[in-house]
Coordinates of C-alpha atoms in Angstrom, one line a residue:
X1 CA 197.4 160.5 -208.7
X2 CA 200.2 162.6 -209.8
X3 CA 199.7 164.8 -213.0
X4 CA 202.7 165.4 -215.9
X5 CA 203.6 168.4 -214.2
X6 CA 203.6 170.7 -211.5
X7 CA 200.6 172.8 -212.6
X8 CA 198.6 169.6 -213.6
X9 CA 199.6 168.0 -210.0
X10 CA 197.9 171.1 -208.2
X11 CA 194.7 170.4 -210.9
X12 CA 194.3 166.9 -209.2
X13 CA 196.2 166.9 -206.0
X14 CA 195.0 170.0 -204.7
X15 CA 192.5 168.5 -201.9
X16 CA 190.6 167.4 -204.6
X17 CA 189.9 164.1 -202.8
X18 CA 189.3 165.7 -199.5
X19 CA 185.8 167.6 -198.5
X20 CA 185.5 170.9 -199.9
X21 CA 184.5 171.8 -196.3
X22 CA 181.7 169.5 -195.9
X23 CA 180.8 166.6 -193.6
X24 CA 181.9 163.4 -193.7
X25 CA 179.7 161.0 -196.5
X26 CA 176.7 160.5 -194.5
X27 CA 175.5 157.0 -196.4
X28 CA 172.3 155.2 -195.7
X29 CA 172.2 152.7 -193.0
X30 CA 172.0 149.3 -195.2
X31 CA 171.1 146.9 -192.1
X32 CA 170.2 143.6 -192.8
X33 CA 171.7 144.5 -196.5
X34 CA 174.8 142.9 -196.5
X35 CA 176.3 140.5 -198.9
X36 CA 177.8 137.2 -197.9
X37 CA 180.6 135.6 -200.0
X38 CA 178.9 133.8 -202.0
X39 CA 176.7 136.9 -203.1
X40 CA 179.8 139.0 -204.1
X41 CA 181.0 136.4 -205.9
X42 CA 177.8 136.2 -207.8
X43 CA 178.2 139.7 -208.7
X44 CA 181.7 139.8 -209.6
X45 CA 180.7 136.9 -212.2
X46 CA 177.5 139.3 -213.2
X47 CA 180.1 142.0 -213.8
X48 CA 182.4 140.6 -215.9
X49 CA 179.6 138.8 -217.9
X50 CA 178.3 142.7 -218.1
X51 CA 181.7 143.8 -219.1
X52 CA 182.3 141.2 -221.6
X53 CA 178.9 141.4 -223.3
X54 CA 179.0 145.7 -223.4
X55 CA 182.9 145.3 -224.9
X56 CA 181.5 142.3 -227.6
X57 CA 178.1 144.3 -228.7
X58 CA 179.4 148.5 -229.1
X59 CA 182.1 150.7 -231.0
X60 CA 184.2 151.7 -227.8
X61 CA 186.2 154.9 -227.5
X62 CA 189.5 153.3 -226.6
X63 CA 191.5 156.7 -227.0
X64 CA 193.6 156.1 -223.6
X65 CA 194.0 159.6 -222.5
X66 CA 190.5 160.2 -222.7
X67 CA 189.8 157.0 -220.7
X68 CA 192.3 158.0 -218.3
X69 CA 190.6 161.4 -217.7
X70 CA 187.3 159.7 -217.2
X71 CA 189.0 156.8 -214.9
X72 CA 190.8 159.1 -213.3
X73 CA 187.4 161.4 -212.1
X74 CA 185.2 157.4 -211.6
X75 CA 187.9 156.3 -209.4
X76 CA 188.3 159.4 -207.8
X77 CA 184.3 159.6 -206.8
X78 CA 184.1 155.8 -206.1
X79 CA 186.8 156.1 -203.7
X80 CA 184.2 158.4 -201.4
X81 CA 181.4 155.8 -201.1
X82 CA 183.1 152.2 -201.7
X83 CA 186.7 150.6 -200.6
X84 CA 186.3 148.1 -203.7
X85 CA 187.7 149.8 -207.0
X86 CA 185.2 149.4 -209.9
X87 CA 185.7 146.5 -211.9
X88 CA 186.2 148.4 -215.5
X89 CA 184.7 151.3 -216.6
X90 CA 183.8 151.6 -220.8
X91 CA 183.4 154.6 -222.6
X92 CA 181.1 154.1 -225.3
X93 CA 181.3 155.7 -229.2
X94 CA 177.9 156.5 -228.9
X95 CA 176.2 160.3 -229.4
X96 CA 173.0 159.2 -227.1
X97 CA 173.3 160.4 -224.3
X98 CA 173.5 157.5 -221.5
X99 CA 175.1 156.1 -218.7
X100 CA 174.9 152.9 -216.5
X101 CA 175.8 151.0 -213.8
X102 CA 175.9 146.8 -212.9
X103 CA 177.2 144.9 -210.1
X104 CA 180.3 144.6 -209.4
X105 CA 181.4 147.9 -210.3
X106 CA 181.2 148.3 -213.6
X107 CA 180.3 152.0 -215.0
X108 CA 179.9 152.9 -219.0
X109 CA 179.4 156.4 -220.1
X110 CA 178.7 157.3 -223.9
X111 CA 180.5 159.8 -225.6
X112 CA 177.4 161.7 -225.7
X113 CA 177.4 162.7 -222.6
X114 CA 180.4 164.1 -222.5
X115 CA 179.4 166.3 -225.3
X116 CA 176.1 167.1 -223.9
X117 CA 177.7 168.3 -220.4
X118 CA 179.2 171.8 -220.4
X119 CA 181.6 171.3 -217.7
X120 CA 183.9 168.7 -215.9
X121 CA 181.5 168.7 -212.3
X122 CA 178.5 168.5 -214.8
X123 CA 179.7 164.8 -216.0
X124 CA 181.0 164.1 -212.3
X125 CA 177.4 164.4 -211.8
X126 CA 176.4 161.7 -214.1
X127 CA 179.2 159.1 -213.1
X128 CA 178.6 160.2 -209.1
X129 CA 175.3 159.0 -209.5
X130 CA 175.8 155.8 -210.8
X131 CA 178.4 155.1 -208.3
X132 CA 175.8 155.6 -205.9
X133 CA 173.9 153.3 -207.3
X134 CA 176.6 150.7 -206.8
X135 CA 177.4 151.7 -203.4
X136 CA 174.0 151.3 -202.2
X137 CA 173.4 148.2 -203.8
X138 CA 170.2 149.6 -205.6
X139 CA 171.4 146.3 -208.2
X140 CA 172.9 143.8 -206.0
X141 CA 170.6 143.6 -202.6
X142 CA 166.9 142.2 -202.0
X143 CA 164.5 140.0 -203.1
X144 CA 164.6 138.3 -206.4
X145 CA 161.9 140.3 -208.6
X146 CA 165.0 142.8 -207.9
X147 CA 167.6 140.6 -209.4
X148 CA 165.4 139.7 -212.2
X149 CA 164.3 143.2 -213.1
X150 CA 168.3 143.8 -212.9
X151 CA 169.0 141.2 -215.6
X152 CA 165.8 142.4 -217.8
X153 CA 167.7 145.7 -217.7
X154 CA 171.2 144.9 -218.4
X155 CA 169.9 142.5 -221.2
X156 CA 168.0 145.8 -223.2
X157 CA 170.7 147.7 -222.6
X158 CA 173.0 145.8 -224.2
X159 CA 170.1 144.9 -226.9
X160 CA 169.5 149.1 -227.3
X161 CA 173.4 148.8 -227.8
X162 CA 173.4 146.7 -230.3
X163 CA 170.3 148.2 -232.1
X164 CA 171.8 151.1 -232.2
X165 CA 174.6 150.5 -234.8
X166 CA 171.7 149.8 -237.2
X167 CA 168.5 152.0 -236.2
X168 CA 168.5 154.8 -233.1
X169 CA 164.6 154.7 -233.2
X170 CA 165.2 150.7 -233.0
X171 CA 167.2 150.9 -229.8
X172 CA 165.1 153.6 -228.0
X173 CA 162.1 151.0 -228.4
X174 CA 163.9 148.1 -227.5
X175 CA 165.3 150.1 -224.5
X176 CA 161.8 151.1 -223.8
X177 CA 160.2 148.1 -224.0
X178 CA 162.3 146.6 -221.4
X179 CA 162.2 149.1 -219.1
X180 CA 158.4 149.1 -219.1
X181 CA 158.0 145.5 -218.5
X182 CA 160.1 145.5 -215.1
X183 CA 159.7 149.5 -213.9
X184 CA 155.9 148.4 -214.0
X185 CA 155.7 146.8 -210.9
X186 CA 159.1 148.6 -209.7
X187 CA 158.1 151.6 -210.2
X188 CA 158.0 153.3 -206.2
X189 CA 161.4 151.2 -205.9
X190 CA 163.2 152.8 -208.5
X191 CA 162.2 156.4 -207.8
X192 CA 163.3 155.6 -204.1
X193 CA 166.8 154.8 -205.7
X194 CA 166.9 157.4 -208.2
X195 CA 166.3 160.6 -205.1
X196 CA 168.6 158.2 -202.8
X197 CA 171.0 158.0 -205.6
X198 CA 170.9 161.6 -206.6
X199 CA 171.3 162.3 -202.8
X200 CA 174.1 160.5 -202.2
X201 CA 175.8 161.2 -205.7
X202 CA 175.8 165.3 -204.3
X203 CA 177.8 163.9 -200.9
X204 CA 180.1 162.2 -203.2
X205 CA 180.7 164.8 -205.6
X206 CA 181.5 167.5 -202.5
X207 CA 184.0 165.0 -201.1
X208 CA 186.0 164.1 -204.5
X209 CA 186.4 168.4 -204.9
X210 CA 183.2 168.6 -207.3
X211 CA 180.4 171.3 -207.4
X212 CA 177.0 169.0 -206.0
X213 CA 174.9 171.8 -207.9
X214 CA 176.3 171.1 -211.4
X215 CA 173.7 167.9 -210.8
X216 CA 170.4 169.8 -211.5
X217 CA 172.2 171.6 -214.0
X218 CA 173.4 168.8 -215.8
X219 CA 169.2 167.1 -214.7
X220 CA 167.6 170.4 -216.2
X221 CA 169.9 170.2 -219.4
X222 CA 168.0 166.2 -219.5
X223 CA 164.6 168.0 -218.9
X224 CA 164.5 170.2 -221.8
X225 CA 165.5 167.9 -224.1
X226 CA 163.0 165.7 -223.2
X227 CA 160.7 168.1 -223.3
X228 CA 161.8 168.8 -227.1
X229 CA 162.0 165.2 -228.1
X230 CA 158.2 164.9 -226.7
X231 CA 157.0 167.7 -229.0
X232 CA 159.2 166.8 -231.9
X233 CA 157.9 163.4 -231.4
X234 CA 161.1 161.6 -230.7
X235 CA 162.2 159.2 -228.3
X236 CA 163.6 160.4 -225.0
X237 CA 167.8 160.6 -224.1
X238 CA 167.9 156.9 -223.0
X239 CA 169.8 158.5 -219.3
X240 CA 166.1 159.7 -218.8
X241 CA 164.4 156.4 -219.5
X242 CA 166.5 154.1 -217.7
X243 CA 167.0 157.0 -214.9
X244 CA 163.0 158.4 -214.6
X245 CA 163.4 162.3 -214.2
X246 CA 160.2 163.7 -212.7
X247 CA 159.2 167.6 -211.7
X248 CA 159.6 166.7 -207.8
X249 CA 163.5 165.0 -208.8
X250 CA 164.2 168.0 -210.2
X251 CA 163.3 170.4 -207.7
X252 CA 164.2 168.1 -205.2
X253 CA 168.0 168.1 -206.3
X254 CA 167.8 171.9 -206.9
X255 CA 166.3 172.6 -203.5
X256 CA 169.5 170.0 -201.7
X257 CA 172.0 171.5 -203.8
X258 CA 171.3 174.9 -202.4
X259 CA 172.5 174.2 -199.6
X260 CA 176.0 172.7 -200.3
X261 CA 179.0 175.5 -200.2
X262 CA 180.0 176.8 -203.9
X263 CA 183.1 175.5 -205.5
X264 CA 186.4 177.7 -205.2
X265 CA 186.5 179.9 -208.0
X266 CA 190.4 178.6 -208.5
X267 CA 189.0 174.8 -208.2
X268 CA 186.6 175.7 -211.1
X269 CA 189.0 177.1 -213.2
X270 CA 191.0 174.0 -213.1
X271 CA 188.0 171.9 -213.7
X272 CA 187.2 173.2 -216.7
X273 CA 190.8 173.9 -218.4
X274 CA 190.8 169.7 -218.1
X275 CA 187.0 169.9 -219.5
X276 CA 188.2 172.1 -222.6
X277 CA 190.9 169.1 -223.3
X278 CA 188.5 166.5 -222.8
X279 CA 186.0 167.9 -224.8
X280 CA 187.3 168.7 -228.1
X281 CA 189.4 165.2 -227.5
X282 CA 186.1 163.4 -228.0
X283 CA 185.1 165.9 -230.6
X284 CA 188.0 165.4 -232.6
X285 CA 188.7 161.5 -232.0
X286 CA 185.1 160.7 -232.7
X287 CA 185.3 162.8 -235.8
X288 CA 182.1 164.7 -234.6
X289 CA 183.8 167.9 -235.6
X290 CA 184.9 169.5 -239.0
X291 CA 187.8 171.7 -240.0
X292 CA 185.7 175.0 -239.4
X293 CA 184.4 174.0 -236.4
X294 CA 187.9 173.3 -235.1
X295 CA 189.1 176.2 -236.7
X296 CA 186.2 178.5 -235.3
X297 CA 186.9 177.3 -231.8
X298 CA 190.6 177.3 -231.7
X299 CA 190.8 180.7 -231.7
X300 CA 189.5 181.1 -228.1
X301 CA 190.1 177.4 -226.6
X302 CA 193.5 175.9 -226.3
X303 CA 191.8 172.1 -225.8
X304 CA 189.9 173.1 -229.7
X305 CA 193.7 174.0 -231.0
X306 CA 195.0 170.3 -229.9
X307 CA 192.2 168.9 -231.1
X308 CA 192.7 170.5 -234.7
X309 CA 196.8 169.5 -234.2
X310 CA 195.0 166.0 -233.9
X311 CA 192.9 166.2 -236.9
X312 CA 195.6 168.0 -239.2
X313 CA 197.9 164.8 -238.6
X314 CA 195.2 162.5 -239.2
X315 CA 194.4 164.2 -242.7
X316 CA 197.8 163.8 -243.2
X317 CA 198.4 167.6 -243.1
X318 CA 201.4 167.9 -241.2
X319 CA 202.7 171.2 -242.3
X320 CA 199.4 172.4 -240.8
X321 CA 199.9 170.0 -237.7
X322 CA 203.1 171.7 -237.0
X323 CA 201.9 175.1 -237.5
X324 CA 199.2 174.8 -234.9
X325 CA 202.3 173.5 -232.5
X326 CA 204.2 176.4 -233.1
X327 CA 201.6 178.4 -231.8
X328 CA 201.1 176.5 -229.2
X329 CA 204.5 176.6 -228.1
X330 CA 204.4 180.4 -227.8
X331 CA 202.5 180.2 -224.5
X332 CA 204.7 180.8 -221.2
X333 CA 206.4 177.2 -219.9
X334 CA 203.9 177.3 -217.2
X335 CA 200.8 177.4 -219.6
X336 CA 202.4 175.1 -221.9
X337 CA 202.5 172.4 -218.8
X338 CA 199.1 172.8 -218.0
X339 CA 198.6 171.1 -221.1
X340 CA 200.6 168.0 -220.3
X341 CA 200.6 165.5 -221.0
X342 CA 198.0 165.5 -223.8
X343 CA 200.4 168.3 -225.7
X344 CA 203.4 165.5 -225.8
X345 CA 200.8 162.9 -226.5
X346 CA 199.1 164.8 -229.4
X347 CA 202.7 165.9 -230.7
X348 CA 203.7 162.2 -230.9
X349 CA 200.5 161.4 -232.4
X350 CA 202.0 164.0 -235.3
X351 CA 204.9 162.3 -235.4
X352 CA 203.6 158.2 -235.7
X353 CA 201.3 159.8 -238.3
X354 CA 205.0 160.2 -240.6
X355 CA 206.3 156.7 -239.0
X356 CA 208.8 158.7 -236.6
X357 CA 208.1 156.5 -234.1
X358 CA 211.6 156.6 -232.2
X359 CA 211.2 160.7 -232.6
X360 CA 207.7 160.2 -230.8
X361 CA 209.1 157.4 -228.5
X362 CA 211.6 160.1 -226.9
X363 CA 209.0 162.4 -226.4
X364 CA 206.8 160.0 -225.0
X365 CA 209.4 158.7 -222.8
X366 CA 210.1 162.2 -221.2
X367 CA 206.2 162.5 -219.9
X368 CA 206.3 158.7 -218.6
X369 CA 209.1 159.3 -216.4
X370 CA 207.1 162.4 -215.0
X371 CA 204.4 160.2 -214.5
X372 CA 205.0 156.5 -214.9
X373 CA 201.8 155.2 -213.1
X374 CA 199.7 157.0 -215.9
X375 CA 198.1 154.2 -218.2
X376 CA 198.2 156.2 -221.3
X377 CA 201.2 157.3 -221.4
X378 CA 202.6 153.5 -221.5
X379 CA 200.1 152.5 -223.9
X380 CA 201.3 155.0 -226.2
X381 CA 204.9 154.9 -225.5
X382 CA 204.6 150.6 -225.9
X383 CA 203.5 151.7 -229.4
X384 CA 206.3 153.5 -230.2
X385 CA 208.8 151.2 -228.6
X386 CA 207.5 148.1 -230.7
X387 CA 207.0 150.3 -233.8
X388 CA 210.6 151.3 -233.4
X389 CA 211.9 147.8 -233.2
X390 CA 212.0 147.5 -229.0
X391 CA 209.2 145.0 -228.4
X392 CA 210.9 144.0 -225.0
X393 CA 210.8 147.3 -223.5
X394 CA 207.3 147.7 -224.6
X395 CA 206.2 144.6 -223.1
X396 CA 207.7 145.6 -219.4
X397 CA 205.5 148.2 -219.8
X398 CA 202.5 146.7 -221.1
X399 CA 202.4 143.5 -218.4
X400 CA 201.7 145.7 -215.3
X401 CA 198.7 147.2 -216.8
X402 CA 197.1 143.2 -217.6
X403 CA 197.7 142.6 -213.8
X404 CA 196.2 145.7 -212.7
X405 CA 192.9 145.2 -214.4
X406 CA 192.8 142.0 -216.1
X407 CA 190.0 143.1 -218.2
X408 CA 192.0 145.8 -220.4
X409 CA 191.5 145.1 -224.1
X410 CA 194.1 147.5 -225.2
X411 CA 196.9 146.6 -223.1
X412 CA 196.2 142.9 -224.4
X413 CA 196.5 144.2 -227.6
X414 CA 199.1 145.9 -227.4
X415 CA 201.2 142.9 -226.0
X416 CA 199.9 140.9 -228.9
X417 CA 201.3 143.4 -230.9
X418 CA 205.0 143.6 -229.3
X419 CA 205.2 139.6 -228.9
X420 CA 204.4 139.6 -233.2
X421 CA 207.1 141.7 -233.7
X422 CA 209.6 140.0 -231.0
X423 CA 208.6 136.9 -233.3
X424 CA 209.4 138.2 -236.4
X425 CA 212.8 140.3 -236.1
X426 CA 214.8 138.4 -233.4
X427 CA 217.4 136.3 -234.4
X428 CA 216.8 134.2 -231.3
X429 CA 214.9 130.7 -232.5
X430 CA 213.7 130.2 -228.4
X431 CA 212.7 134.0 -228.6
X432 CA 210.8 133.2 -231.5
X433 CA 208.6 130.4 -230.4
X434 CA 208.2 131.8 -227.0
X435 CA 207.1 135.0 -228.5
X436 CA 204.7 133.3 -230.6
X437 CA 202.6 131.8 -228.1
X438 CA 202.4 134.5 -226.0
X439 CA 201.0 136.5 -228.7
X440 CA 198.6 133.3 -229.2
X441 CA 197.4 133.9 -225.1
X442 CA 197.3 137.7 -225.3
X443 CA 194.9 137.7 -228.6
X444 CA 193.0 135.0 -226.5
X445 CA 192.8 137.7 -223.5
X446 CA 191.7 140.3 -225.5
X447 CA 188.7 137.7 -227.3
X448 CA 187.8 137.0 -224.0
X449 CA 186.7 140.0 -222.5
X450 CA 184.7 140.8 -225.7
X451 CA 182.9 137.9 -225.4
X452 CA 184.4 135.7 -228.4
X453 CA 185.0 132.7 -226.6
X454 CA 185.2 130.3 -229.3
X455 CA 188.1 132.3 -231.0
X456 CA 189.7 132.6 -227.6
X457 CA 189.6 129.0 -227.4
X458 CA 190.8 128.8 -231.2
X459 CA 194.0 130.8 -229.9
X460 CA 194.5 128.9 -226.8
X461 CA 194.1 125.7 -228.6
X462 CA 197.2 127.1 -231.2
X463 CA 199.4 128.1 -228.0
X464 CA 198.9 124.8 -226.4
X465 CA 199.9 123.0 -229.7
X466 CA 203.0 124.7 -229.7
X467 CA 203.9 124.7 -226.3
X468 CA 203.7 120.8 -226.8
X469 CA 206.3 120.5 -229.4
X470 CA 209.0 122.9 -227.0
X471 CA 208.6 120.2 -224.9
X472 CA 210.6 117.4 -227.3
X473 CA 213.4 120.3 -227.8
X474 CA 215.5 121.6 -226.2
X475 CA 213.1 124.4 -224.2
X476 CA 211.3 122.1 -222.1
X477 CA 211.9 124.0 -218.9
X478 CA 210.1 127.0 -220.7
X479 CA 207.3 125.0 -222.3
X480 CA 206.4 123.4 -218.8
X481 CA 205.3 127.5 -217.0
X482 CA 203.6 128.0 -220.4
X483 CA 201.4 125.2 -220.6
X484 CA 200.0 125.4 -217.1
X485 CA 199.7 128.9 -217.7
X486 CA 197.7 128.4 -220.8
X487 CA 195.9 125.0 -219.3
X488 CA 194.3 127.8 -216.4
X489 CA 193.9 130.5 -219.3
X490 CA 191.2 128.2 -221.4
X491 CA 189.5 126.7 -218.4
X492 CA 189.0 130.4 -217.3
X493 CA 187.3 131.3 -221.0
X494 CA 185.0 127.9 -220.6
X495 CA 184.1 129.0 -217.0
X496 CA 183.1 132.6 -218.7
X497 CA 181.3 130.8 -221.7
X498 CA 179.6 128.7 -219.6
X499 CA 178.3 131.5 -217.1
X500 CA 174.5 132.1 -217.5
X501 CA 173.2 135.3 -215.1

């Protein structure tokens, strides 16, 4: 990847996908595991069913920079153990602290974990494990108690997850309950994975530039807080019930990580600058911090001062918003880039806040030609653009993020968004109608893939309708792409409403 600037490039691009002098990932022999066609297509359905459930039952955190910071470190990892990317990774609003895994390649983190690590290698920890999971087909391979036990565990999690919004004590038992009915007779086979996955994780995490010791750390962090929760008679972190974390797993990953080389001190220090930003991000977009505890922090962390930016704009404070800029904008040029390109993001964020979106468009605009594969920076600029009355230039940068991952609620969104106001302030009549279905088939992509497959259908149904009556005008040629475009679209949502793991 290539960072905002030159200081953020060396943060990512220095090795950091290379070993950190280790030797090559030495993975377990998986003879006789292998998956035939048919079997990967199975669990690319399983996925996406995964994927569409999770997105349809939980509050997401769909702050872009913060999911490109955590995509950015999951892809980064997978790309040591598997050729296939993952097949979505969510980020749920969520102060438990939890983490999962299903086939396919589908990964979800709550925000909780973020906040309970204390560093960037101690959460590459977490998401290293459950990519080992993937990659060694702990969910995908063997006989079909496995498979079963795999379903029973997706289904309480995403029953924990919807518990949760009500009753915390609710979820932790239903999570509980359905991990004791299949870990019962599981129980030697998932300790197996969880050392063989903690193992593995520390090989990934040395090749993809992270510290393999931050794992017990970030395991001995788990241990006393479930040792607290047992005296104070509360339920465990759900990471420790759905990932078992005995004495001997412990010492076990304490004993292997002893004998891994120790990060750079440089490398470090980079890692946890980006673990400053990302941290008070979540803190201050999940409004888990006040004023004073933004205030109290700023003075010694610059990631705690953007964060308060942030919150002054959202209170609609913005003398205070720009005060905290101007102090930030007395750091040297070469500090001031580390911080990019959250520091233009946040400052745009300021100005949207006063509807200045062509102000915060330019800005915006400057960072995305620095780095125009980044996926937040053209979510953000699209906002401005179609805010700002340029609903075509948002769209060209919207469409390559649908075909990149096809499962990308925002980006779906956002073209909804930019097609309704194409509709509504062109003067063009074949603009219009064209417009208007399209943002019929976007709102049905982003139903979709949160499971609402009725109302996808209900959009689909509206788009086809008038796609029909361009054909008796003088549009034909444009209605005939559209409607074989949006026949495909709804037998895709019946094929996913009809899908049953």
């Amino acid at each position: 990847m290539r960072g905002a600037s030159g200081n953020q490039i060396a943060a990512f691009n220095d090795n950091s996908w290379q070993s950190t002098g280790s030797k090559d990932l030495n993975l377990p022999n998986l003879r006789g595991q292998s998956l035939s066609f048919a079997e990967q297509y199975q669990n690319k359905l399983l996925g996406e069913w995964s994927l569409r459930n999770v997105n349809g039952r939980t509050k997401m955190e769909h702050d872009p920079w913060i999911q490109e910071t955590i995509k950015n470190m999951t892809w980064r990892l997978n790309a040591q153990a598997r050729q296939q990317a993952p097949m979505g990774l969510v980020i749920i609003d969520n102060p438990s602290i939890n983490a999962f895994a299903a086939p396919g390649g589908v990964i979800g983190l709550n925000t909780g974990t973020i906040l309970a690590a204390s560093s960037m290698d101690e959460l590459a920890s977490v998401v290293a494990h459950e990519v080992a999971h993937i990659s060694q087909r702990h969910y995908e391979s063997g006989v079909d108690e496995r498979k079963k036990a795999l379903l029973m565990q997706i289904g309480g999690m995403l029953a924990a997850i919807a518990a949760s919004a009500v009753d915390g004590d609710a979820a932790a038992a239903v999570m509980m309950g359905s991990q004791t009915v299949t870990m019962n007779n599981t129980m030697a086979f998932s300790r197996s994975n969880e050392r063989e996955a903690d193992r593995v994780g520390m090989q990934i995490m040395t090749q993809a530039g992270y510290d393999p010791r931050a794992m017990p750390r970030f395991f001995a962090t788990m241990n006393q807080r479930s040792q607290l929760n047992q005296v104070e008679n509360r339920f465990l972190p759900s990471f420790v019930r759905s990932h078992p974390l005995s004495n001997e797993r412990l010492s076990e990953s304490q004993s292997r990580a002893q004998h891994y080389p120790p990060l750079s001190l440089n490398r470090q220090q980079r890692h946890q600058a980006l673990f400053d930003l990302l941290y008070w991000r979540v803190q201050s977009t999940g409004k888990h911090a006040s004023e004073t505890e933004l205030t109290t922090a700023a003075k010694n962390s610059v990631g705690a001062k953007l964060a308060l930016m942030h919150w002054y704009g959202e209170q609609q404070r913005f003398t205070d918003a720009i005060d905290v800029l101007a102090e930030i904008n007395q750091l040297s040029p070469v500090q001031r880039q580390k911080l990019e390109p959250l520091l233009s993001i946040t400052h745009s964020q300021i100005l949207t806040e006063q509807g200045k979106w062509s102000q915060a468009a330019e800005i915006l605009e400057n960072q995305q030609r620095l780095s125009p594969e980044r996926r937040d920076l053209r979510l953000y600029l699209a906002e401005a653009l179609t805010n700002s009355n340029q609903p075509i230039k948002a769209q060209a940068l919207l469409k390559p993020l649908t075909e990149q991952q096809p499962s990308d609620r925002y980006a779906w969104q956002s073209l909804q968004l930019a097609n309704e106001k194409l509709a509504k302030t062109t003067d063009s009549t074949p603009l219009k109608n064209i417009a208007t279905i399209n943002a019929l088939r976007y709102r049905s992509h982003d139903q979709l893939w949160s499971g609402r497959y009725e109302r996808a259908l209900t959009s689909l149904t509206q788009a086809k309708q008038l796609a029909e009556k361009l054909q008796t005008t003088a549009q034909a040629n444009s209605a005939r792409p559209l409607l074989a475009n949006i026949n495909a679209e709804i037998k895709a949502v019946k094929t996913a409403k009809d899908f049953e793991p």
